[in-house]
Amino acid sequence: MLIVKKFGGSSVADKDRIMNVARRCIEEYKKGHEVVVVLSAMGDTTDDLIAKAKEINPTPPKREMDMLLVTGEQMSVALLSIALDALGVPAVALNAFQVAMHTTSVHGNARLKRIDTERIQHELDDKKIVVITGFQGMDKYDDFTTLGRGGSDTTAVALAAALHADLCEIYTDVDGVYTADPRVVPNARKLEEITYDEMLDMATLGAKVLHNRSVELAKKYDVQLVVRSSLNENEGTVVKEEVEVEKKLISGVAADKNAARISLIGVEDKPGIAFKVFNMLAKENINIDIILQSVGRDGTKDISFTVEKDCLDEAIQIIEKNKDKMTAQKVESERGVAKVSIVGAGMMTDPGVAAKMFEALYNEGINIKMISTSEIRITVLIDELDADRATRAVHNAFKLEE
Ligand code: ADP
Ligand code: ASP
Ligand code: MG
């Protein structure tokens, strides 16, 4: 059997944790399995590297940031293979260039295009545990790229797909996927199983237990994922196409504090304005989320939307530069907002779900700034300071702990 095991930052945070990971990998290896390990950077290394760069330059060039950030994963893979050697098992650490993990050139948010498997296969044939850097890739200009925060999960799933692995395990610091972040909602319930679609929505809406693109890839290539803890033997959560358990109305609550709101006030009420605004932002790779447009009055209207907090300054710069083309009379922005969402295929057929969510927020005195819905989710934009309280209130209202 070929197994891909991915360990996140907290699972390799120090020497003892690295030895723990080494032992868990050896357990599988000794059973005769082929083991490919994907690692994140140790503990808060990535955050620390970002802070270091910003001390020197508040707007560091993205290519140079990738050069810096890839060092985190390079350190952890080297240390794990050194640990495996100490325990008498042959291992080899490889980075994105050595494997050849080809990505697009969007620094800081690159997408994997292709992974060469020859080198990995060759090392596995030599009976080695192969330890690979998560999060990083290489582009056609022979530069390092990174896949976006949390991207090591995506490396692991892509490798599992490319190698036709029998199993892809994501080891983290909680026992699996819960009905809400267990650090915010202490009585959240661990899910035995969740569908790709629901997990994709949860991840996209802020449940950072899995990188959303890893779920997208898992669905596309039919890679069954298991999310479990590196610190115990508990069973974890299986992410797959169909689940057997009875469908609840909603499967979880997700919160995303990495949001900011921009409003263009008084734009002309004529065709093409929304196109111009969003096209200019898309060209600069700025992701837009909830969009709200007011009904036109006296020839003008307002367009509001959300972006990631890190992109706010850049988005505002682009808008200010093109304010005339966008015909905006005024541009407003707000950094301290968060999105809280409920997700679940069961809500499709139930008209009372939205009202129940809004009632829970009303009972807490929480004001809703924007609303967005799809067939299987409802998202509200609220004050960032209310996010945890809102998550708990909504989780309670739907009795998800039962
Ligand atoms: P890793 O470093 O292992 O990749 P992350 O910090 O990226 O770990 O993701 C794990 C964290 O995700 C957990 O510690 C938890 O606080 C958070 N989380 C958010 N939503 C959920 C959820 N629905 N289920 C489980 N964990 C969640
Ligand atoms: N080390 C990277 C990060 O902190 C990638 C990851 O952890 O998945 O975002
Ligand atoms: Mg992660």
GROMACS .gro file of C-alpha atoms and ligand atoms in nm:
model
  439
    1MET     CA    1   0.000   0.000   0.000
    2LEU     CA    2   0.121   0.355  -0.075
    3ILE     CA    3   0.030   0.607   0.194
    4VAL     CA    4   0.065   0.986   0.186
    5LYS     CA    5   0.079   1.134   0.535
    6LYS     CA    6   0.072   1.510   0.586
    7PHE     CA    7   0.166   1.670   0.918
    8GLY     CA    8   0.083   2.034   0.989
    9GLY     CA    9   0.293   2.294   1.167
   10SER     CA   10   0.188   2.213   1.521
   11SER     CA   11   0.260   1.842   1.462
   12VAL     CA   12   0.626   1.921   1.390
   13ALA     CA   13   0.660   2.223   1.621
   14ASP     CA   14   0.961   2.096   1.821
   15LYS     CA   15   1.210   1.811   1.858
   16ASP     CA   16   0.972   1.584   2.049
   17ARG     CA   17   0.692   1.632   1.799
   18ILE     CA   18   0.930   1.558   1.510
   19MET     CA   19   1.039   1.235   1.681
   20ASN     CA   20   0.670   1.150   1.732
   21VAL     CA   21   0.603   1.200   1.359
   22ALA     CA   22   0.909   0.990   1.274
   23ARG     CA   23   0.780   0.704   1.490
   24ARG     CA   24   0.433   0.719   1.335
   25CYS     CA   25   0.582   0.701   0.987
   26ILE     CA   26   0.808   0.411   1.082
   27GLU     CA   27   0.507   0.217   1.214
   28GLU     CA   28   0.357   0.216   0.865
   29TYR     CA   29   0.690   0.153   0.697
   30LYS     CA   30   0.752  -0.153   0.915
   31LYS     CA   31   0.418  -0.295   0.800
   32GLY     CA   32   0.565  -0.301   0.450
   33HIS     CA   33   0.388   0.008   0.317
   34GLU     CA   34   0.543   0.275   0.096
   35VAL     CA   35   0.535   0.603   0.289
   36VAL     CA   36   0.542   0.955   0.145
   37VAL     CA   37   0.535   1.231   0.407
   38VAL     CA   38   0.440   1.594   0.343
   39LEU     CA   39   0.532   1.853   0.605
   40SER     CA   40   0.447   2.213   0.686
   41ALA     CA   41   0.694   2.450   0.849
   42MET     CA   42   0.752   2.405   1.223
   43GLY     CA   43   0.499   2.578   1.452
   44ASP     CA   44   0.466   2.949   1.375
   45THR     CA   45   0.767   2.961   1.143
   46THR     CA   46   0.571   3.094   0.843
   47ASP     CA   47   0.415   3.375   1.051
   48ASP     CA   48   0.754   3.459   1.199
   49LEU     CA   49   0.914   3.478   0.854
   50ILE     CA   50   0.638   3.708   0.729
   51ALA     CA   51   0.683   3.933   1.034
   52LYS     CA   52   1.061   3.945   0.977
   53ALA     CA   53   1.015   4.054   0.617
   54LYS     CA   54   0.761   4.322   0.709
   55GLU     CA   55   0.996   4.469   0.967
   56ILE     CA   56   1.232   4.541   0.679
   57ASN     CA   57   0.973   4.628   0.413
   58PRO     CA   58   0.598   4.663   0.478
   59THR     CA   59   0.515   4.568   0.116
   60PRO     CA   60   0.772   4.301   0.030
   61PRO     CA   61   0.787   4.182  -0.334
   62LYS     CA   62   0.588   3.860  -0.371
   63ARG     CA   63   0.861   3.663  -0.547
   64GLU     CA   64   1.108   3.742  -0.273
   65MET     CA   65   0.850   3.647  -0.008
   66ASP     CA   66   0.820   3.304  -0.167
   67MET     CA   67   1.201   3.268  -0.160
   68LEU     CA   68   1.181   3.336   0.213
   69LEU     CA   69   0.875   3.128   0.303
   70VAL     CA   70   0.993   2.808   0.134
   71THR     CA   71   1.281   2.790   0.383
   72GLY     CA   72   1.032   2.695   0.658
   73GLU     CA   73   0.926   2.371   0.492
   74GLN     CA   74   1.282   2.295   0.384
   75MET     CA   75   1.389   2.300   0.748
   76SER     CA   76   1.117   2.064   0.869
   77VAL     CA   77   1.165   1.801   0.598
   78ALA     CA   78   1.541   1.793   0.657
   79LEU     CA   79   1.491   1.754   1.032
   80LEU     CA   80   1.240   1.471   0.988
   81SER     CA   81   1.466   1.273   0.758
   82ILE     CA   82   1.752   1.330   1.005
   83ALA     CA   83   1.520   1.195   1.277
   84LEU     CA   84   1.429   0.891   1.067
   85ASP     CA   85   1.799   0.822   1.014
   86ALA     CA   86   1.855   0.842   1.391
   87LEU     CA   87   1.586   0.574   1.431
   88GLY     CA   88   1.756   0.355   1.172
   89VAL     CA   89   1.519   0.398   0.879
   90PRO     CA   90   1.644   0.523   0.540
   91ALA     CA   91   1.479   0.848   0.433
   92VAL     CA   92   1.528   1.129   0.187
   93ALA     CA   93   1.402   1.488   0.208
   94LEU     CA   94   1.303   1.656  -0.120
   95ASN     CA   95   1.191   2.009  -0.202
   96ALA     CA   96   0.964   2.129  -0.485
   97PHE     CA   97   1.251   2.151  -0.735
   98GLN     CA   98   1.391   1.809  -0.657
   99VAL     CA   99   1.051   1.646  -0.704
  100ALA     CA  100   0.955   1.892  -0.974
  101MET     CA  101   0.620   2.025  -0.857
  102HIS     CA  102   0.516   2.257  -1.137
  103THR     CA  103   0.286   2.548  -1.059
  104THR     CA  104   0.155   2.868  -1.212
  105SER     CA  105   0.360   3.183  -1.149
  106VAL     CA  106   0.121   3.363  -0.914
  107HIS     CA  107   0.356   3.417  -0.621
  108GLY     CA  108   0.187   3.363  -0.287
  109ASN     CA  109  -0.114   3.193  -0.445
  110ALA     CA  110   0.019   2.955  -0.712
  111ARG     CA  111  -0.174   2.655  -0.840
  112LEU     CA  112  -0.022   2.313  -0.892
  113LYS     CA  113  -0.022   2.212  -1.258
  114ARG     CA  114   0.177   1.890  -1.268
  115ILE     CA  115   0.394   1.679  -1.038
  116ASP     CA  116   0.673   1.459  -1.172
  117THR     CA  117   0.674   1.128  -0.989
  118GLU     CA  118   0.994   0.961  -1.121
  119ARG     CA  119   1.225   1.077  -0.843
  120ILE     CA  120   0.975   0.987  -0.570
  121GLN     CA  121   0.910   0.646  -0.725
  122HIS     CA  122   1.280   0.581  -0.753
  123GLU     CA  123   1.338   0.667  -0.385
  124LEU     CA  124   1.043   0.449  -0.280
  125ASP     CA  125   1.188   0.162  -0.484
  126ASP     CA  126   1.509   0.213  -0.282
  127LYS     CA  127   1.299   0.145   0.031
  128LYS     CA  128   1.320   0.499   0.163
  129ILE     CA  129   1.060   0.707   0.339
  130VAL     CA  130   1.024   1.011   0.114
  131VAL     CA  131   0.974   1.341   0.299
  132ILE     CA  132   0.849   1.626   0.082
  133THR     CA  133   0.806   1.999   0.144
  134GLY     CA  134   0.442   2.108   0.148
  135PHE     CA  135   0.319   2.453   0.042
  136GLN     CA  136   0.588   2.518  -0.221
  137GLY     CA  137   0.622   2.473  -0.596
  138MET     CA  138   0.833   2.589  -0.891
  139ASP     CA  139   0.721   2.788  -1.194
  140LYS     CA  140   0.829   2.794  -1.558
  141TYR     CA  141   1.089   3.062  -1.483
  142ASP     CA  142   1.258   2.828  -1.234
  143ASP     CA  143   1.143   3.035  -0.940
  144PHE     CA  144   0.997   2.911  -0.614
  145THR     CA  145   0.626   2.969  -0.561
  146THR     CA  146   0.392   2.907  -0.268
  147LEU     CA  147   0.035   2.777  -0.277
  148GLY     CA  148  -0.130   3.016  -0.027
  149ARG     CA  149  -0.157   2.986   0.350
  150GLY     CA  150  -0.244   2.634   0.458
  151GLY     CA  151  -0.135   2.502   0.119
  152SER     CA  152   0.052   2.194   0.245
  153ASP     CA  153  -0.278   2.005   0.251
  154THR     CA  154  -0.304   2.068  -0.122
  155THR     CA  155   0.049   1.939  -0.181
  156ALA     CA  156  -0.043   1.618   0.001
  157VAL     CA  157  -0.365   1.558  -0.194
  158ALA     CA  158  -0.196   1.639  -0.526
  159LEU     CA  159   0.082   1.391  -0.446
  160ALA     CA  160  -0.172   1.127  -0.346
  161ALA     CA  161  -0.347   1.177  -0.680
  162ALA     CA  162  -0.026   1.178  -0.885
  163LEU     CA  163   0.112   0.866  -0.712
  164HIS     CA  164  -0.227   0.688  -0.709
  165ALA     CA  165  -0.187   0.648  -0.332
  166ASP     CA  166  -0.418   0.411  -0.147
  167LEU     CA  167  -0.463   0.652   0.143
  168CYS     CA  168  -0.412   1.022   0.215
  169GLU     CA  169  -0.403   1.117   0.582
  170ILE     CA  170  -0.398   1.476   0.705
  171TYR     CA  171  -0.260   1.489   1.060
  172THR     CA  172  -0.332   1.801   1.261
  173ASP     CA  173  -0.382   1.928   1.616
  174VAL     CA  174  -0.754   1.838   1.649
  175ASP     CA  175  -0.918   1.495   1.620
  176GLY     CA  176  -1.092   1.562   1.288
  177VAL     CA  177  -1.344   1.791   1.124
  178TYR     CA  178  -1.597   1.928   1.373
  179THR     CA  179  -1.935   2.098   1.336
  180ALA     CA  180  -1.747   2.423   1.415
  181ASP     CA  181  -1.394   2.519   1.520
  182PRO     CA  182  -1.361   2.327   1.850
  183ARG     CA  183  -1.142   2.608   1.988
  184VAL     CA  184  -1.432   2.852   1.953
  185VAL     CA  185  -1.723   2.617   2.020
  186PRO     CA  186  -1.613   2.378   2.296
  187ASN     CA  187  -1.919   2.151   2.253
  188ALA     CA  188  -1.873   2.115   1.877
  189ARG     CA  189  -1.918   1.757   1.758
  190LYS     CA  190  -1.664   1.558   1.558
  191LEU     CA  191  -1.802   1.435   1.227
  192GLU     CA  192  -1.734   1.075   1.130
  193GLU     CA  193  -1.774   1.162   0.763
  194ILE     CA  194  -1.835   1.469   0.549
  195THR     CA  195  -1.889   1.504   0.173
  196TYR     CA  196  -1.636   1.679  -0.051
  197ASP     CA  197  -1.892   1.948  -0.134
  198GLU     CA  198  -1.974   2.030   0.226
  199MET     CA  199  -1.606   2.022   0.325
  200LEU     CA  200  -1.519   2.245   0.031
  201ASP     CA  201  -1.771   2.504   0.146
  202MET     CA  202  -1.660   2.478   0.510
  203ALA     CA  203  -1.295   2.521   0.406
  204THR     CA  204  -1.366   2.809   0.169
  205LEU     CA  205  -1.574   2.982   0.435
  206GLY     CA  206  -1.300   2.972   0.698
  207ALA     CA  207  -1.267   2.623   0.852
  208LYS     CA  208  -0.892   2.616   0.805
  209VAL     CA  209  -0.862   2.251   0.912
  210LEU     CA  210  -0.825   2.181   0.537
  211HIS     CA  211  -0.700   2.411   0.259
  212ASN     CA  212  -0.995   2.453   0.023
  213ARG     CA  213  -0.800   2.364  -0.290
  214SER     CA  214  -0.699   2.034  -0.131
  215VAL     CA  215  -1.067   1.943  -0.109
  216GLU     CA  216  -1.127   2.055  -0.467
  217LEU     CA  217  -0.843   1.830  -0.586
  218ALA     CA  218  -0.955   1.540  -0.369
  219LYS     CA  219  -1.300   1.554  -0.528
  220LYS     CA  220  -1.162   1.588  -0.878
  221TYR     CA  221  -0.922   1.293  -0.848
  222ASP     CA  222  -1.135   1.088  -0.610
  223VAL     CA  223  -0.880   1.090  -0.328
  224GLN     CA  224  -1.045   0.982  -0.005
  225LEU     CA  225  -0.905   1.193   0.280
  226VAL     CA  226  -0.879   1.121   0.648
  227VAL     CA  227  -0.831   1.412   0.889
  228ARG     CA  228  -0.698   1.304   1.228
  229SER     CA  229  -0.475   1.401   1.518
  230SER     CA  230  -0.101   1.344   1.524
  231LEU     CA  231  -0.114   1.328   1.904
  232ASN     CA  232  -0.351   1.033   1.956
  233GLU     CA  233  -0.486   0.726   1.779
  234ASN     CA  234  -0.850   0.847   1.753
  235GLU     CA  235  -1.026   0.771   1.431
  236GLY     CA  236  -1.070   1.109   1.266
  237THR     CA  237  -1.303   1.225   0.990
  238VAL     CA  238  -1.334   1.076   0.641
  239VAL     CA  239  -1.391   1.322   0.357
  240LYS     CA  240  -1.553   1.153   0.057
  241GLU     CA  241  -1.816   1.174  -0.218
  242GLU     CA  242  -2.119   1.033  -0.035
  243VAL     CA  243  -2.182   0.981   0.333
  244GLU     CA  244  -2.399   0.717   0.493
  245VAL     CA  245  -2.508   0.905   0.805
  246GLU     CA  246  -2.848   1.067   0.795
  247LYS     CA  247  -2.839   1.422   0.662
  248LYS     CA  248  -2.886   1.694   0.919
  249LEU     CA  249  -3.030   2.027   0.818
  250ILE     CA  250  -2.686   2.182   0.836
  251SER     CA  251  -2.351   2.013   0.886
  252GLY     CA  252  -2.146   2.295   1.032
  253VAL     CA  253  -2.069   2.656   1.109
  254ALA     CA  254  -1.757   2.826   0.974
  255ALA     CA  255  -1.611   3.166   1.053
  256ASP     CA  256  -1.357   3.366   0.858
  257LYS     CA  257  -1.197   3.667   1.022
  258ASN     CA  258  -0.974   3.731   0.723
  259ALA     CA  259  -1.230   3.956   0.554
  260ALA     CA  260  -1.262   4.327   0.475
  261ARG     CA  261  -1.540   4.523   0.310
  262ILE     CA  262  -1.511   4.778   0.029
  263SER     CA  263  -1.800   4.996  -0.088
  264LEU     CA  264  -1.810   5.208  -0.403
  265ILE     CA  265  -2.066   5.477  -0.335
  266GLY     CA  266  -2.261   5.655  -0.606
  267VAL     CA  267  -2.143   5.472  -0.917
  268GLU     CA  268  -2.339   5.541  -1.238
  269ASP     CA  269  -2.643   5.315  -1.280
  270LYS     CA  270  -2.561   5.190  -1.632
  271PRO     CA  271  -2.437   4.866  -1.793
  272GLY     CA  272  -2.069   4.768  -1.759
  273ILE     CA  273  -1.977   4.925  -1.426
  274ALA     CA  274  -1.968   4.600  -1.227
  275PHE     CA  275  -1.769   4.443  -1.511
  276LYS     CA  276  -1.508   4.722  -1.500
  277VAL     CA  277  -1.469   4.709  -1.123
  278PHE     CA  278  -1.435   4.334  -1.090
  279ASN     CA  279  -1.230   4.290  -1.406
  280MET     CA  280  -0.966   4.535  -1.283
  281LEU     CA  281  -0.942   4.355  -0.950
  282ALA     CA  282  -0.936   4.009  -1.112
  283LYS     CA  283  -0.646   4.113  -1.335
  284GLU     CA  284  -0.443   4.178  -1.018
  285ASN     CA  285  -0.546   3.839  -0.871
  286ILE     CA  286  -0.763   3.990  -0.600
  287ASN     CA  287  -1.035   3.749  -0.494
  288ILE     CA  288  -1.379   3.896  -0.441
  289ASP     CA  289  -1.634   3.732  -0.219
  290ILE     CA  290  -1.977   3.855  -0.111
  291ILE     CA  291  -2.110   4.114  -0.356
  292LEU     CA  292  -2.402   4.341  -0.283
  293GLN     CA  293  -2.543   4.599  -0.521
  294SER     CA  294  -2.810   4.845  -0.420
  295VAL     CA  295  -3.111   4.922  -0.637
  296GLY     CA  296  -3.037   5.227  -0.851
  297ARG     CA  297  -3.187   5.560  -0.746
  298ASP     CA  298  -3.143   5.901  -0.917
  299GLY     CA  299  -2.907   5.745  -1.170
  300THR     CA  300  -2.659   5.606  -0.919
  301LYS     CA  301  -2.613   5.294  -0.710
  302ASP     CA  302  -2.367   5.150  -0.456
  303ILE     CA  303  -2.160   4.834  -0.499
  304SER     CA  304  -2.014   4.663  -0.190
  305PHE     CA  305  -1.801   4.351  -0.175
  306THR     CA  306  -1.553   4.171   0.047
  307VAL     CA  307  -1.186   4.086  -0.010
  308GLU     CA  308  -0.926   3.913   0.207
  309LYS     CA  309  -0.784   4.146   0.474
  310ASP     CA  310  -0.429   4.114   0.333
  311CYS     CA  311  -0.553   4.232  -0.007
  312LEU     CA  312  -0.746   4.536   0.119
  313ASP     CA  313  -0.469   4.794   0.074
  314GLU     CA  314  -0.384   4.671  -0.274
  315ALA     CA  315  -0.751   4.661  -0.376
  316ILE     CA  316  -0.806   5.017  -0.252
  317GLN     CA  317  -0.498   5.135  -0.443
  318ILE     CA  318  -0.631   4.983  -0.766
  319ILE     CA  319  -0.975   5.133  -0.711
  320GLU     CA  320  -0.843   5.480  -0.625
  321LYS     CA  321  -0.630   5.473  -0.941
  322ASN     CA  322  -0.934   5.382  -1.153
  323LYS     CA  323  -1.199   5.571  -0.959
  324ASP     CA  324  -1.305   5.778  -1.261
  325LYS     CA  325  -1.349   5.476  -1.490
  326MET     CA  326  -1.550   5.309  -1.216
  327THR     CA  327  -1.750   5.634  -1.180
  328ALA     CA  328  -1.741   5.607  -0.799
  329GLN     CA  329  -1.811   5.925  -0.604
  330LYS     CA  330  -1.668   5.783  -0.286
  331VAL     CA  331  -1.480   5.469  -0.176
  332GLU     CA  332  -1.530   5.332   0.174
  333SER     CA  333  -1.365   5.038   0.342
  334GLU     CA  334  -1.385   4.850   0.670
  335ARG     CA  335  -1.121   4.610   0.800
  336GLY     CA  336  -1.278   4.478   1.119
  337VAL     CA  337  -1.538   4.242   0.970
  338ALA     CA  338  -1.582   3.865   0.965
  339LYS     CA  339  -1.794   3.614   0.776
  340VAL     CA  340  -1.997   3.356   0.961
  341SER     CA  341  -2.157   3.081   0.753
  342ILE     CA  342  -2.373   2.775   0.791
  343VAL     CA  343  -2.318   2.490   0.549
  344GLY     CA  344  -2.525   2.184   0.470
  345ALA     CA  345  -2.690   2.002   0.182
  346GLY     CA  346  -2.997   1.950   0.405
  347MET     CA  347  -3.095   2.319   0.397
  348MET     CA  348  -3.180   2.311   0.027
  349THR     CA  349  -3.531   2.194   0.100
  350ASP     CA  350  -3.600   2.385   0.421
  351PRO     CA  351  -3.724   2.743   0.394
  352GLY     CA  352  -3.686   2.814   0.767
  353VAL     CA  353  -3.307   2.782   0.787
  354ALA     CA  354  -3.217   3.144   0.707
  355ALA     CA  355  -3.475   3.278   0.954
  356LYS     CA  356  -3.339   3.051   1.227
  357MET     CA  357  -2.982   3.174   1.170
  358PHE     CA  358  -3.090   3.540   1.169
  359GLU     CA  359  -3.297   3.487   1.485
  360ALA     CA  360  -2.994   3.344   1.665
  361LEU     CA  361  -2.793   3.654   1.570
  362TYR     CA  362  -3.078   3.887   1.666
  363ASN     CA  363  -3.103   3.723   2.010
  364GLU     CA  364  -2.735   3.806   2.060
  365GLY     CA  365  -2.786   4.164   1.940
  366ILE     CA  366  -2.552   4.107   1.646
  367ASN     CA  367  -2.603   4.328   1.342
  368ILE     CA  368  -2.578   4.179   0.992
  369LYS     CA  369  -2.392   4.395   0.738
  370MET     CA  370  -2.425   4.175   0.428
  371ILE     CA  371  -2.584   3.841   0.340
  372SER     CA  372  -2.501   3.591   0.068
  373THR     CA  373  -2.657   3.251   0.001
  374SER     CA  374  -2.627   2.944  -0.217
  375GLU     CA  375  -2.825   2.620  -0.218
  376ILE     CA  376  -2.612   2.473   0.056
  377ARG     CA  377  -2.485   2.771   0.254
  378ILE     CA  378  -2.576   3.105   0.408
  379THR     CA  379  -2.308   3.360   0.489
  380VAL     CA  380  -2.343   3.681   0.688
  381LEU     CA  381  -2.089   3.958   0.722
  382ILE     CA  382  -2.071   4.095   1.077
  383ASP     CA  383  -1.838   4.290   1.306
  384GLU     CA  384  -1.518   4.089   1.364
  385LEU     CA  385  -1.552   4.127   1.740
  386ASP     CA  386  -1.886   3.941   1.728
  387ALA     CA  387  -1.755   3.646   1.524
  388ASP     CA  388  -1.692   3.392   1.802
  389ARG     CA  389  -2.016   3.478   1.983
  390ALA     CA  390  -2.210   3.450   1.658
  391THR     CA  391  -2.052   3.113   1.579
  392ARG     CA  392  -2.153   2.975   1.919
  393ALA     CA  393  -2.505   3.119   1.899
  394VAL     CA  394  -2.571   2.976   1.553
  395HIS     CA  395  -2.418   2.639   1.650
  396ASN     CA  396  -2.651   2.627   1.951
  397ALA     CA  397  -2.958   2.732   1.754
  398PHE     CA  398  -2.920   2.436   1.517
  399LYS     CA  399  -2.840   2.198   1.805
  400LEU     CA  400  -2.531   2.071   1.627
  401GLU     CA  401  -2.373   1.937   1.943
  402GLU     CA  402  -2.622   1.650   1.965
  403ADP     P1  403  -0.217   2.239   1.058
  403ADP     O1  404  -0.103   2.320   1.105
  403ADP     O2  405  -0.215   2.099   1.108
  403ADP     O3  406  -0.240   2.247   0.910
  403ADP     P2  407  -0.432   2.429   1.097
  403ADP     O4  408  -0.410   2.526   1.208
  403ADP     O5  409  -0.410   2.474   0.958
  403ADP     O6  410  -0.346   2.299   1.131
  403ADP     O7  411  -0.581   2.367   1.106
  403ADP     C1  412  -0.626   2.307   1.224
  403ADP     C2  413  -0.711   2.406   1.304
  403ADP     O8  414  -0.831   2.432   1.230
  403ADP     C3  415  -0.761   2.354   1.435
  403ADP     O9  416  -0.666   2.375   1.537
  403ADP     C4  417  -0.890   2.431   1.457
  403ADP    O10  418  -0.875   2.537   1.549
  403ADP     C5  419  -0.922   2.490   1.321
  403ADP     N1  420  -1.059   2.462   1.275
  403ADP     C6  421  -1.143   2.555   1.223
  403ADP     N2  422  -1.261   2.502   1.191
  403ADP     C7  423  -1.254   2.371   1.224
  403ADP     C8  424  -1.347   2.262   1.214
  403ADP     N3  425  -1.471   2.277   1.164
  403ADP     N4  426  -1.307   2.139   1.256
  403ADP     C9  427  -1.181   2.122   1.305
  403ADP     N5  428  -1.090   2.222   1.317
  403ADP    C10  429  -1.125   2.345   1.277
  404ASP     N1  430   0.350   2.669   0.638
  404ASP     C1  431   0.242   2.717   0.553
  404ASP     C2  432   0.148   2.807   0.631
  404ASP     O1  433   0.170   2.830   0.749
  404ASP     C3  434   0.167   2.607   0.485
  404ASP     C4  435   0.084   2.518   0.574
  404ASP     O2  436   0.097   2.522   0.696
  404ASP     O3  437   0.005   2.440   0.519
  404ASP     O4  438   0.057   2.859   0.574
  405MG      MG  439  -0.331   2.387   0.785
   0.00000   0.00000   0.00000
